[in-house]
Short mmCIF file of C-alpha atoms in Angstrom, two decimals:
data_model
loop_
_atom_site.label_atom_id
_atom_site.label_comp_id
_atom_site.label_asym_id
_atom_site.label_seq_id
_atom_site.Cartn_x
_atom_site.Cartn_y
_atom_site.Cartn_z
CA MET A 1 -29.19 -6.98 -83.60
CA LYS A 2 -27.70 -9.31 -80.97
CA SER A 3 -25.45 -7.90 -78.27
CA THR A 4 -21.89 -9.23 -78.22
CA SER A 5 -20.95 -7.84 -74.75
CA ALA A 6 -23.35 -9.84 -72.56
CA ALA A 7 -21.93 -12.98 -70.94
CA PRO A 8 -23.70 -16.26 -71.60
CA PRO A 9 -26.01 -17.29 -68.74
CA CYS A 10 -23.80 -20.21 -67.83
CA SER A 11 -20.71 -18.02 -67.69
CA PHE A 12 -22.45 -15.58 -65.33
CA ARG A 13 -23.49 -18.37 -63.04
CA GLN A 14 -19.93 -19.65 -63.01
CA TRP A 15 -18.62 -16.15 -62.26
CA LEU A 16 -21.14 -15.67 -59.44
CA LEU A 17 -20.29 -19.06 -57.97
CA HIS A 18 -16.60 -18.18 -58.14
CA GLN A 19 -17.23 -14.90 -56.29
CA LEU A 20 -19.26 -16.67 -53.62
CA LEU A 21 -16.53 -19.24 -53.15
CA ASN A 22 -13.98 -16.44 -52.81
CA LEU A 23 -16.12 -14.70 -50.20
CA LYS A 24 -16.56 -17.94 -48.31
CA ALA A 25 -12.83 -18.55 -48.41
CA LEU A 26 -12.16 -15.03 -47.16
CA ALA A 27 -14.70 -15.48 -44.37
CA THR A 28 -13.07 -18.77 -43.40
CA MET A 29 -9.65 -17.16 -43.42
CA GLU A 30 -10.91 -14.23 -41.32
CA LYS A 31 -12.56 -16.62 -38.89
CA GLU A 32 -9.32 -18.57 -38.57
CA ARG A 33 -7.38 -15.34 -38.16
CA ASN A 34 -9.71 -14.21 -35.38
CA ARG A 35 -9.52 -17.64 -33.78
CA ARG A 36 -5.75 -17.48 -33.76
CA LEU A 37 -5.77 -13.95 -32.39
CA THR A 38 -8.15 -14.85 -29.58
CA ARG A 39 -6.12 -17.96 -28.79
CA ARG A 40 -2.87 -15.99 -28.83
CA LYS A 41 -4.01 -12.99 -26.83
CA MET A 42 -0.77 -12.88 -24.86
CA HIS A 43 1.19 -11.87 -27.96
CA ASN A 44 -0.91 -8.72 -28.51
CA TYR A 45 0.34 -6.95 -25.38
CA TYR A 46 3.05 -4.26 -25.15
CA ALA A 47 3.54 -3.66 -28.87
CA ASP A 48 6.53 -1.78 -30.24
CA ALA A 49 4.34 0.91 -31.83
CA GLY A 50 0.80 2.23 -31.73
CA PRO A 51 -1.41 4.23 -29.35
CA LEU A 52 -0.85 1.68 -26.53
CA ARG A 53 2.81 0.99 -27.27
CA ARG A 54 5.06 -0.49 -24.65
CA GLU A 55 6.97 2.69 -23.78
CA LEU A 56 3.77 4.30 -22.48
CA TYR A 57 3.63 1.84 -19.57
CA PRO A 58 6.86 2.55 -17.63
CA ARG A 59 5.51 1.41 -14.23
CA HIS A 60 4.41 -1.93 -15.66
CA LEU A 61 7.84 -2.41 -17.24
CA GLU A 62 9.60 -1.54 -13.96
CA PHE A 63 7.62 -4.27 -12.24
CA PHE A 64 8.59 -6.83 -14.89
CA ALA A 65 12.28 -5.85 -14.84
CA ALA A 66 12.48 -6.09 -11.05
CA GLY A 67 11.63 -9.78 -11.26
CA ALA A 68 15.17 -10.49 -12.44
CA THR A 69 16.59 -9.45 -9.07
CA HIS A 70 13.76 -9.65 -6.51
CA ARG A 71 11.89 -12.62 -5.08
CA GLU A 72 9.11 -10.43 -3.70
CA ARG A 73 7.32 -7.78 -5.73
CA LEU A 74 4.29 -5.61 -5.11
CA MET A 75 2.41 -3.34 -7.48
CA LEU A 76 0.34 -0.87 -5.46
CA ALA A 77 -2.02 0.05 -8.25
CA ALA A 78 -5.00 2.25 -8.86
CA ASN A 79 -8.14 0.67 -10.25
CA ARG A 80 -8.32 0.10 -14.01
CA VAL A 81 -4.58 0.42 -14.71
CA GLY A 82 -4.24 -3.20 -15.85
CA LYS A 83 -2.67 -4.70 -12.73
CA THR A 84 -4.56 -8.01 -13.02
CA GLU A 85 -4.57 -8.75 -16.74
CA GLY A 86 -1.72 -6.58 -18.00
CA VAL A 87 0.73 -7.19 -15.14
CA GLY A 88 0.17 -10.24 -12.93
CA GLY A 89 -1.73 -12.36 -15.44
CA TYR A 90 0.50 -11.43 -18.35
CA GLU A 91 3.75 -12.24 -16.55
CA LEU A 92 2.39 -15.50 -15.16
CA ALA A 93 1.35 -16.58 -18.68
CA LEU A 94 4.88 -15.90 -19.93
CA HIS A 95 6.45 -18.02 -17.18
CA LEU A 96 3.97 -20.88 -17.67
CA THR A 97 4.60 -21.08 -21.42
CA GLY A 98 8.20 -19.88 -21.61
CA ARG A 99 7.20 -17.73 -24.61
CA TYR A 100 8.93 -14.49 -23.67
CA PRO A 101 8.97 -11.51 -26.06
CA GLU A 102 12.33 -10.27 -27.32
CA TRP A 103 12.15 -7.11 -25.21
CA TRP A 104 11.63 -9.03 -21.93
CA VAL A 105 14.29 -8.15 -19.34
CA GLY A 106 12.62 -9.72 -16.30
CA ARG A 107 13.26 -13.19 -14.98
CA ARG A 108 13.03 -16.10 -17.43
CA PHE A 109 12.35 -19.75 -16.67
CA PRO A 110 14.05 -22.03 -19.24
CA ARG A 111 12.03 -24.98 -17.93
CA ALA A 112 8.45 -25.76 -16.99
CA ILE A 113 7.25 -24.33 -13.68
CA ARG A 114 4.82 -25.01 -10.85
CA ALA A 115 2.64 -21.98 -10.11
CA TRP A 116 -0.29 -20.77 -8.04
CA ALA A 117 -2.74 -17.99 -8.87
CA ALA A 118 -4.72 -16.85 -5.82
CA GLY A 119 -7.38 -14.28 -4.96
CA ASP A 120 -9.62 -13.41 -2.05
CA THR A 121 -12.54 -15.81 -2.64
CA SER A 122 -13.29 -18.85 -4.79
CA LYS A 123 -15.90 -16.81 -6.65
CA THR A 124 -13.55 -13.97 -7.57
CA VAL A 125 -10.81 -16.42 -8.54
CA ARG A 126 -13.22 -18.11 -10.96
CA GLU A 127 -14.71 -14.90 -12.34
CA ILE A 128 -11.49 -12.91 -12.60
CA LEU A 129 -8.25 -14.90 -12.52
CA GLN A 130 -9.55 -18.01 -14.28
CA TYR A 131 -11.34 -15.87 -16.88
CA LYS A 132 -8.31 -13.64 -17.54
CA LEU A 133 -5.90 -16.55 -17.90
CA LEU A 134 -8.07 -19.09 -19.76
CA GLY A 135 -11.20 -17.39 -21.05
CA PRO A 136 -14.84 -18.29 -20.32
CA PRO A 137 -16.00 -21.88 -19.72
CA GLY A 138 -16.39 -23.68 -23.03
CA SER A 139 -13.86 -21.36 -24.66
CA TRP A 140 -10.68 -22.29 -22.81
CA GLY A 141 -7.68 -20.85 -24.60
CA THR A 142 -9.15 -17.42 -25.34
CA GLY A 143 -7.50 -15.84 -22.32
CA LEU A 144 -3.87 -14.88 -21.78
CA ILE A 145 -2.54 -18.45 -21.95
CA PRO A 146 -2.46 -19.45 -25.65
CA GLY A 147 -5.06 -22.09 -26.46
CA ASP A 148 -2.57 -24.25 -28.34
CA ASP A 149 -0.49 -24.50 -25.16
CA ILE A 150 -3.30 -25.75 -22.92
CA ILE A 151 -2.87 -29.51 -22.61
CA ARG A 152 -5.42 -30.36 -19.95
CA THR A 153 -7.84 -28.68 -17.52
CA ILE A 154 -8.85 -30.30 -14.23
CA ARG A 155 -12.20 -29.22 -12.81
CA ALA A 156 -12.74 -28.44 -9.13
CA GLN A 157 -15.00 -30.94 -7.41
CA GLY A 158 -18.56 -29.86 -6.75
CA ILE A 159 -18.25 -26.33 -8.19
CA ALA A 160 -19.65 -25.59 -11.65
CA ASP A 161 -17.40 -23.95 -14.26
CA THR A 162 -14.50 -23.84 -11.80
CA LEU A 163 -11.05 -25.22 -12.49
CA ASP A 164 -8.73 -26.67 -9.89
CA SER A 165 -5.63 -26.75 -12.09
CA VAL A 166 -4.31 -26.56 -15.64
CA VAL A 167 -1.46 -28.35 -17.42
CA ILE A 168 0.31 -26.08 -19.90
CA ARG A 169 2.90 -26.76 -22.58
CA HIS A 170 6.21 -24.96 -21.97
CA ALA A 171 8.46 -23.86 -24.81
CA SER A 172 11.13 -26.26 -23.52
CA GLY A 173 8.86 -29.19 -24.34
CA SER A 174 8.00 -29.99 -20.72
CA GLN A 175 4.72 -29.24 -18.93
CA SER A 176 3.93 -26.47 -16.44
CA GLN A 177 1.22 -26.78 -13.82
CA LEU A 178 -1.04 -23.96 -12.63
CA VAL A 179 -3.23 -24.37 -9.53
CA PHE A 180 -5.94 -21.90 -8.50
CA LYS A 181 -6.32 -21.03 -4.80
CA SER A 182 -8.25 -18.55 -2.67
CA TYR A 183 -7.64 -16.86 0.66
CA ASP A 184 -10.94 -18.12 2.06
CA GLN A 185 -9.40 -21.61 2.01
CA ARG A 186 -7.21 -20.37 4.88
CA ARG A 187 -3.48 -20.65 5.43
CA GLU A 188 -3.44 -24.45 5.75
CA SER A 189 -4.37 -24.88 2.08
CA PHE A 190 -1.23 -22.97 1.10
CA GLN A 191 1.06 -25.43 2.87
CA GLY A 192 2.83 -28.26 1.11
CA THR A 193 4.78 -28.28 -2.12
CA GLU A 194 7.34 -25.76 -3.28
CA GLN A 195 6.34 -23.41 -6.09
CA ASP A 196 8.29 -21.47 -8.69
CA VAL A 197 5.83 -18.59 -9.10
CA ILE A 198 2.94 -17.47 -6.88
CA TRP A 199 0.69 -14.65 -8.03
CA LEU A 200 -1.50 -13.03 -5.36
CA ASP A 201 -4.14 -10.77 -6.90
CA GLU A 202 -5.86 -8.68 -4.22
CA GLU A 203 -4.26 -8.23 -0.83
CA PRO A 204 -3.69 -11.46 1.14
CA PRO A 205 -3.71 -11.93 4.93
CA LEU A 206 -0.19 -11.81 6.35
CA ASP A 207 -0.17 -15.48 7.38
CA ILE A 208 -1.00 -16.57 3.81
CA TYR A 209 1.62 -14.23 2.36
CA THR A 210 4.23 -15.63 4.75
CA GLU A 211 3.26 -19.18 3.79
CA CYS A 212 3.72 -18.30 0.12
CA LEU A 213 7.22 -17.01 0.84
CA LEU A 214 8.05 -20.34 2.45
CA ARG A 215 6.72 -22.24 -0.57
CA THR A 216 9.15 -20.36 -2.85
CA MET A 217 12.16 -20.24 -0.54
CA THR A 218 14.03 -23.47 -1.24
CA ASN A 219 13.96 -23.16 -5.03
CA GLN A 220 14.45 -19.39 -5.27
CA GLY A 221 10.93 -18.90 -6.57
CA MET A 222 9.06 -15.61 -6.67
CA VAL A 223 5.91 -14.07 -5.20
CA MET A 224 4.06 -11.38 -7.16
CA CYS A 225 1.38 -9.20 -5.54
CA THR A 226 -0.96 -6.93 -7.47
CA PHE A 227 -3.63 -5.03 -5.56
CA THR A 228 -5.26 -1.71 -4.78
CA PRO A 229 -4.42 -0.95 -1.11
CA LEU A 230 -7.95 -0.57 0.23
CA LEU A 231 -6.97 -2.05 3.62
CA GLY A 232 -4.69 0.88 4.38
CA MET A 233 -1.33 0.40 6.09
CA SER A 234 -1.90 -3.30 6.63
CA ASP A 235 0.73 -5.78 7.77
CA VAL A 236 1.40 -6.87 4.18
CA VAL A 237 1.81 -3.28 2.96
CA LEU A 238 4.12 -2.53 5.89
CA HIS A 239 6.18 -5.59 4.94
CA PHE A 240 7.05 -3.77 1.72
CA LEU A 241 7.00 -0.26 3.20
CA PRO A 242 8.73 -0.34 6.61
CA GLY A 243 7.52 2.67 8.55
CA GLY A 244 4.79 3.26 5.99
CA LYS A 245 6.92 5.78 4.13
CA MET A 246 5.70 6.51 0.62
CA GLU A 247 8.52 7.84 -1.55
CA PRO A 248 7.58 10.00 -4.57
CA ASN A 249 7.90 7.22 -7.17
CA LEU A 250 8.52 4.30 -4.82
CA LYS A 251 11.78 3.61 -6.68
CA PHE A 252 13.75 3.39 -3.47
CA ARG A 253 14.51 -0.31 -3.17
CA ASN A 254 18.18 -1.17 -3.43
CA PHE A 255 18.51 -4.07 -5.85
CA GLU A 256 21.56 -5.42 -4.02
CA ILE A 257 20.36 -5.42 -0.44
CA SER A 258 16.60 -5.83 -0.67
CA LYS A 259 14.66 -8.95 -1.57
CA SER A 260 11.45 -6.99 -2.09
CA PHE A 261 10.37 -4.40 -4.63
CA VAL A 262 7.33 -2.15 -4.78
CA VAL A 263 6.07 0.18 -7.48
CA MET A 264 3.03 2.42 -7.57
CA ALA A 265 0.85 2.78 -10.68
CA THR A 266 -1.66 5.62 -10.93
CA TRP A 267 -4.30 6.54 -13.49
CA ASP A 268 -1.66 8.69 -15.16
CA ASP A 269 0.34 5.51 -15.83
CA ALA A 270 -2.53 3.99 -17.83
CA PRO A 271 -2.78 5.60 -21.29
CA HIS A 272 -5.77 3.41 -22.12
CA LEU A 273 -7.85 5.48 -19.66
CA SER A 274 -9.33 8.60 -21.25
CA GLU A 275 -9.74 11.84 -19.31
CA ASP A 276 -13.51 11.40 -19.45
CA ALA A 277 -13.18 7.92 -17.96
CA LYS A 278 -10.98 9.26 -15.16
CA ARG A 279 -13.48 11.99 -14.30
CA GLU A 280 -16.33 9.49 -14.28
CA LEU A 281 -14.41 7.10 -12.05
CA TRP A 282 -13.35 9.90 -9.70
CA ALA A 283 -16.95 11.04 -9.21
CA SER A 284 -18.07 7.51 -8.35
CA ILE A 285 -15.41 6.86 -5.67
CA PRO A 286 -15.98 7.73 -1.97
CA PRO A 287 -13.62 10.57 -0.96
CA TYR A 288 -11.66 8.49 1.56
CA GLN A 289 -10.91 5.86 -1.13
CA ARG A 290 -9.79 8.24 -3.87
CA ASP A 291 -6.06 8.12 -3.12
CA ALA A 292 -6.12 4.32 -3.06
CA ARG A 293 -8.28 3.84 -6.15
CA SER A 294 -6.71 6.56 -8.32
CA LYS A 295 -3.08 6.56 -7.15
CA GLY A 296 -2.47 3.25 -5.38
CA ILE A 297 -1.76 5.03 -2.09
CA PRO A 298 -2.90 3.02 0.96
CA GLN A 299 -6.19 4.55 2.01
CA LEU A 300 -6.69 6.20 5.37
CA GLY A 301 -10.35 5.30 5.74
CA SER A 302 -9.92 1.67 6.73
CA GLY A 303 -8.46 1.21 10.20
CA ALA A 304 -6.74 4.59 10.43
CA ILE A 305 -7.54 6.34 13.70
CA TYR A 306 -6.99 9.79 12.23
CA PRO A 307 -8.09 9.58 8.56
CA VAL A 308 -6.77 13.01 7.66
CA PRO A 309 -4.11 13.26 4.91
CA GLU A 310 -0.68 14.39 6.06
CA ALA A 311 -0.70 17.16 3.48
CA ASP A 312 -3.70 18.74 5.23
CA ILE A 313 -1.94 19.10 8.59
CA ALA A 314 1.75 19.63 7.78
CA VAL A 315 3.07 23.21 7.85
CA ALA A 316 6.52 24.67 7.35
CA PRO A 317 8.28 25.44 10.66
CA PHE A 318 8.21 29.06 11.83
CA GLN A 319 9.35 31.12 14.82
CA ILE A 320 6.90 30.78 17.71
CA PRO A 321 5.55 34.20 18.79
CA PRO A 322 6.52 34.92 22.41
CA HIS A 323 2.90 35.51 23.49
CA TRP A 324 1.80 32.00 22.45
CA PRO A 325 1.55 29.60 25.43
CA GLN A 326 3.47 26.34 25.14
CA GLY A 327 3.39 22.90 26.74
CA PHE A 328 4.36 19.30 26.14
CA GLY A 329 3.02 15.80 26.55
CA PHE A 330 5.19 12.76 27.06
CA ASP A 331 4.94 9.00 27.32
CA THR A 332 7.65 7.05 29.10
CA ASP A 333 8.18 3.33 29.57
CA SER A 334 8.92 2.34 33.14
CA GLY A 335 11.18 -0.39 31.80
CA ALA A 336 13.70 -0.24 28.98
CA GLY A 337 11.33 0.83 26.19
CA TYR A 338 10.79 4.16 24.45
CA THR A 339 10.29 7.56 26.00
CA ALA A 340 8.66 10.12 23.71
CA ALA A 341 7.57 13.74 24.02
CA VAL A 342 5.69 16.22 21.84
CA TRP A 343 5.81 20.01 22.25
CA GLY A 344 3.03 22.35 21.18
CA ALA A 345 2.27 26.06 20.92
CA LEU A 346 -1.25 27.52 20.92
CA ASP A 347 -2.41 30.36 18.68
CA ARG A 348 -5.13 31.68 20.98
CA GLU A 349 -6.70 34.01 18.42
CA ARG A 350 -7.35 31.22 15.91
CA GLN A 351 -7.51 28.41 18.49
CA VAL A 352 -4.97 26.40 16.49
CA LEU A 353 -2.46 24.14 18.22
CA TYR A 354 0.88 23.70 16.45
CA LEU A 355 3.06 20.69 17.25
CA THR A 356 6.52 22.20 17.03
CA ASP A 357 8.98 19.54 18.19
CA CYS A 358 9.21 15.92 19.26
CA TYR A 359 11.64 13.58 20.99
CA LYS A 360 11.84 9.79 21.00
CA ARG A 361 14.56 7.59 22.43
CA GLU A 362 14.86 3.98 23.52
CA ARG A 363 16.74 2.44 26.45
CA ALA A 364 18.11 5.53 28.20
CA GLU A 365 18.28 6.72 31.81
CA VAL A 366 15.82 9.27 33.16
CA ALA A 367 18.61 11.86 33.33
CA ILE A 368 19.18 11.55 29.57
CA HIS A 369 15.50 12.08 28.82
CA VAL A 370 15.28 15.02 31.23
CA GLN A 371 18.27 16.72 29.65
CA ALA A 372 16.70 16.40 26.20
CA MET A 373 13.37 17.76 27.41
CA LYS A 374 14.92 20.68 29.30
CA SER A 375 16.83 21.69 26.17
CA ARG A 376 13.48 22.64 24.60
CA GLY A 377 12.77 24.99 27.53
CA GLU A 378 12.88 24.26 31.25
CA TRP A 379 9.96 26.62 31.81
CA ILE A 380 7.56 24.64 29.59
CA PRO A 381 5.00 22.65 31.64
CA GLY A 382 3.85 19.21 30.61
CA VAL A 383 1.75 16.14 31.27
CA GLY A 384 3.00 12.60 30.99
CA ASP A 385 2.34 8.99 31.79
CA ALA A 386 4.45 5.89 32.36
CA ALA A 387 3.41 3.13 29.96
CA ALA A 388 -0.09 3.32 31.37
CA LEU A 389 -1.22 -0.13 30.32
CA ARG A 390 1.71 -1.94 31.92
CA VAL A 391 2.03 -0.36 35.38
CA THR A 392 -0.29 0.59 38.23
CA ALA A 393 -1.31 4.17 38.99
CA HIS A 394 1.05 4.13 41.99
CA ASP A 395 3.95 3.00 39.80
CA ALA A 396 3.17 5.71 37.25
CA GLU A 397 3.17 8.35 39.98
CA GLN A 398 6.56 7.13 41.19
CA VAL A 399 8.03 7.34 37.69
CA ILE A 400 6.64 10.84 37.13
CA THR A 401 8.07 11.85 40.52
CA LEU A 402 11.54 11.00 39.21
CA TYR A 403 11.06 13.51 36.40
CA ARG A 404 9.76 16.16 38.80
CA ARG A 405 12.77 15.76 41.08
CA ALA A 406 14.99 16.18 38.04
CA GLY A 407 13.43 19.60 37.44
CA LEU A 408 10.59 19.02 34.97
CA ASP A 409 7.25 20.72 35.58
CA VAL A 410 5.11 17.67 34.80
CA MET A 411 1.85 16.17 36.02
CA LEU A 412 -0.10 12.99 35.31
CA PRO A 413 -2.73 13.41 32.56
CA ASP A 414 -6.28 12.22 32.23
CA LYS A 415 -5.58 8.86 30.57
CA SER A 416 -8.98 8.28 28.96
CA VAL A 417 -7.87 6.81 25.63
CA GLU A 418 -11.05 7.23 23.61
CA ALA A 419 -11.74 10.72 24.96
CA GLY A 420 -8.21 11.78 24.09
CA ILE A 421 -8.43 10.27 20.61
CA HIS A 422 -11.73 12.07 20.06
CA ASP A 423 -10.21 15.41 21.07
CA VAL A 424 -7.27 14.96 18.70
CA TRP A 425 -9.54 13.81 15.86
CA GLU A 426 -11.88 16.77 16.39
CA MET A 427 -9.03 19.27 16.20
CA LEU A 428 -7.56 17.56 13.13
CA SER A 429 -10.88 17.48 11.29
CA GLN A 430 -11.54 21.15 12.10
CA GLY A 431 -8.09 22.27 10.95
CA ARG A 432 -7.12 23.30 14.49
CA LEU A 433 -4.17 20.93 14.88
CA ARG A 434 -1.14 21.48 12.66
CA VAL A 435 2.26 19.81 12.71
CA PHE A 436 5.65 21.18 11.71
CA SER A 437 6.61 19.29 8.56
CA HIS A 438 10.12 18.34 9.73
CA LEU A 439 8.83 16.06 12.51
CA LYS A 440 9.49 12.84 10.61
CA ALA A 441 9.23 10.54 13.62
CA TRP A 442 5.81 11.98 14.44
CA PHE A 443 4.48 11.51 10.91
CA GLU A 444 5.84 7.95 10.78
CA GLU A 445 3.74 7.03 13.82
CA TYR A 446 0.77 9.03 12.53
CA ARG A 447 0.47 7.10 9.29
CA LEU A 448 0.64 3.77 11.16
CA TYR A 449 -1.71 4.66 14.03
CA ARG A 450 -4.68 2.37 13.48
CA ARG A 451 -7.23 -0.03 14.91
CA ASP A 452 -7.20 -3.77 14.38
CA ASP A 453 -10.10 -5.72 12.88
CA LYS A 454 -11.74 -5.86 16.33
CA GLY A 455 -11.66 -2.10 16.80
CA PHE A 456 -8.82 -1.95 19.33
CA VAL A 457 -5.95 0.51 19.02
CA VAL A 458 -2.84 -1.28 17.76
CA LYS A 459 -0.30 -0.74 20.54
CA GLN A 460 2.82 -0.69 18.40
CA ASN A 461 5.04 2.27 17.63
CA ASP A 462 2.54 4.71 19.14
CA HIS A 463 4.51 6.60 21.82
CA LEU A 464 4.39 9.98 20.08
CA MET A 465 0.69 9.47 19.40
CA ASP A 466 0.11 8.85 23.11
CA ALA A 467 2.14 11.95 23.97
CA THR A 468 0.05 13.97 21.49
CA ARG A 469 -3.14 12.67 23.05
CA TYR A 470 -1.96 13.66 26.54
CA LEU A 471 -1.00 17.14 25.34
CA VAL A 472 -4.31 17.79 23.58
CA HIS A 473 -6.61 16.24 26.18
CA SER A 474 -4.87 17.43 29.37
CA GLY A 475 -1.78 19.48 28.61
CA MET A 476 -3.38 22.48 26.91
CA ARG A 477 -4.83 23.56 30.26
CA ARG A 478 -1.30 23.78 31.70
CA MET A 479 0.28 25.74 28.88
CA LYS A 480 1.99 29.03 29.68
CA THR A 481 3.97 31.72 27.87
CA ARG A 482 7.71 32.12 28.00
CA PRO A 483 8.79 34.15 31.06
CA ALA A 484 10.10 37.63 30.33
CA PRO A 485 13.90 37.85 30.50
CA GLN A 486 15.13 39.33 33.78
CA ALA A 487 17.87 41.89 34.28
CA GLU A 488 21.11 40.65 35.81
CA ASN A 489 20.62 42.71 39.05
CA TYR A 490 16.96 41.76 39.40
CA ARG A 491 15.87 40.25 42.71
CA PRO A 492 12.36 39.11 43.62
CA ALA A 493 10.56 41.51 46.00
CA SER A 494 10.33 38.86 48.71
CA SER A 495 14.12 38.68 48.90
CA TYR A 496 14.76 42.45 49.01
CA SER A 497 16.53 43.84 52.08
CA PRO A 498 17.59 47.50 52.47
CA TRP A 499 20.65 46.32 54.43
CA SER A 500 22.04 44.11 51.68
#
């Protein structure tokens, strides 16, 4: 008996061919879908919903929003938080194409722009910035800038796989131009034409940063910086953080009076980093770089003379026990500069020196300084110097003599700079030098006290540091305890007379 359910051989072949054609069509559609996704990477960032939704990146959004009101912006960012691709590169791609998302509240350019993207070396610019923005060589358009918007790429002369510039289609119909630059080309290469947007990924030298500001000045352009502050309190960081003060969230810039904005992004601001990844990264980072690489806090290890965190030396003020000896060190300018003094008290049992008070004033007469110093205790002995690098030893002695005649018990210190710095560093590292936490002027100098790239101490805003060095290196030998209070009818034995 013949079966009636089996399909004729020709019908099966037709069915199989139909299925294969469907699979091929689906594969083609999937390939095209993937192609479009890879060539429209920019549109996949900061989604409304999902595990990496936009609201989970508040620091990134603060940086974007600040662009509407600030010409200069800095993201001090930890490693792996997305500062290059997700912040600097993403925003630059938006400005180059004019394809802003609906939620965008930062600055918008309704026209094509001229822009630079710069990094520390030509190699890192090619391997990082060029790759992030355009994709790998041979696959231009698979980076942040949509492939359909790339009109033309211009290769750099004599360097394989390296682009000099790119012409990009803007949503307005005109054409934006992006030029790649590197800091190793030196400041002169950053001179010339005005730019609308300059993105500096990794910390630039101050002269290059200043040149970039000039390039964006006449047309109200903007400069964006994204870097991990591995160079410590450098000149560029201090440009954004006068005094080196790090506020809790760095949301302290006044939008109406400041042209610059800075935000800090830590590992906790990057939800794409798992706890396991954070632990692995933490273990691989040298201790002195951990604050910079995990929190975006300028590191102490590069250039800092005393690489000890403030939190390790600051203590709450307390009443000084009367049996603790006290003394002070001071640094005075023989001209019209600053005079500064630091007072200390020594816990002899624990051999810990506490810095308890400080004084700093500019352009005042000797009598004013003396009055301020006496108010801390006329009985306290000290050591001090008169702007040692700018006057002779004889001049310094004459200046100190003025303070002695005014009633201060003060002597010239041993002025050996490196020996004094070593003594202070040794006490700090051993936990034997503590500072009352309310001494803001002292801590401001402390966080800026550094060496330049040639190893010399930077002689700027260092008067309290000099006074501290004098106190530790020479003044501790002169310390004494507070004299016991005397009765009103007390007279020294040498002045006693039975006939009086």
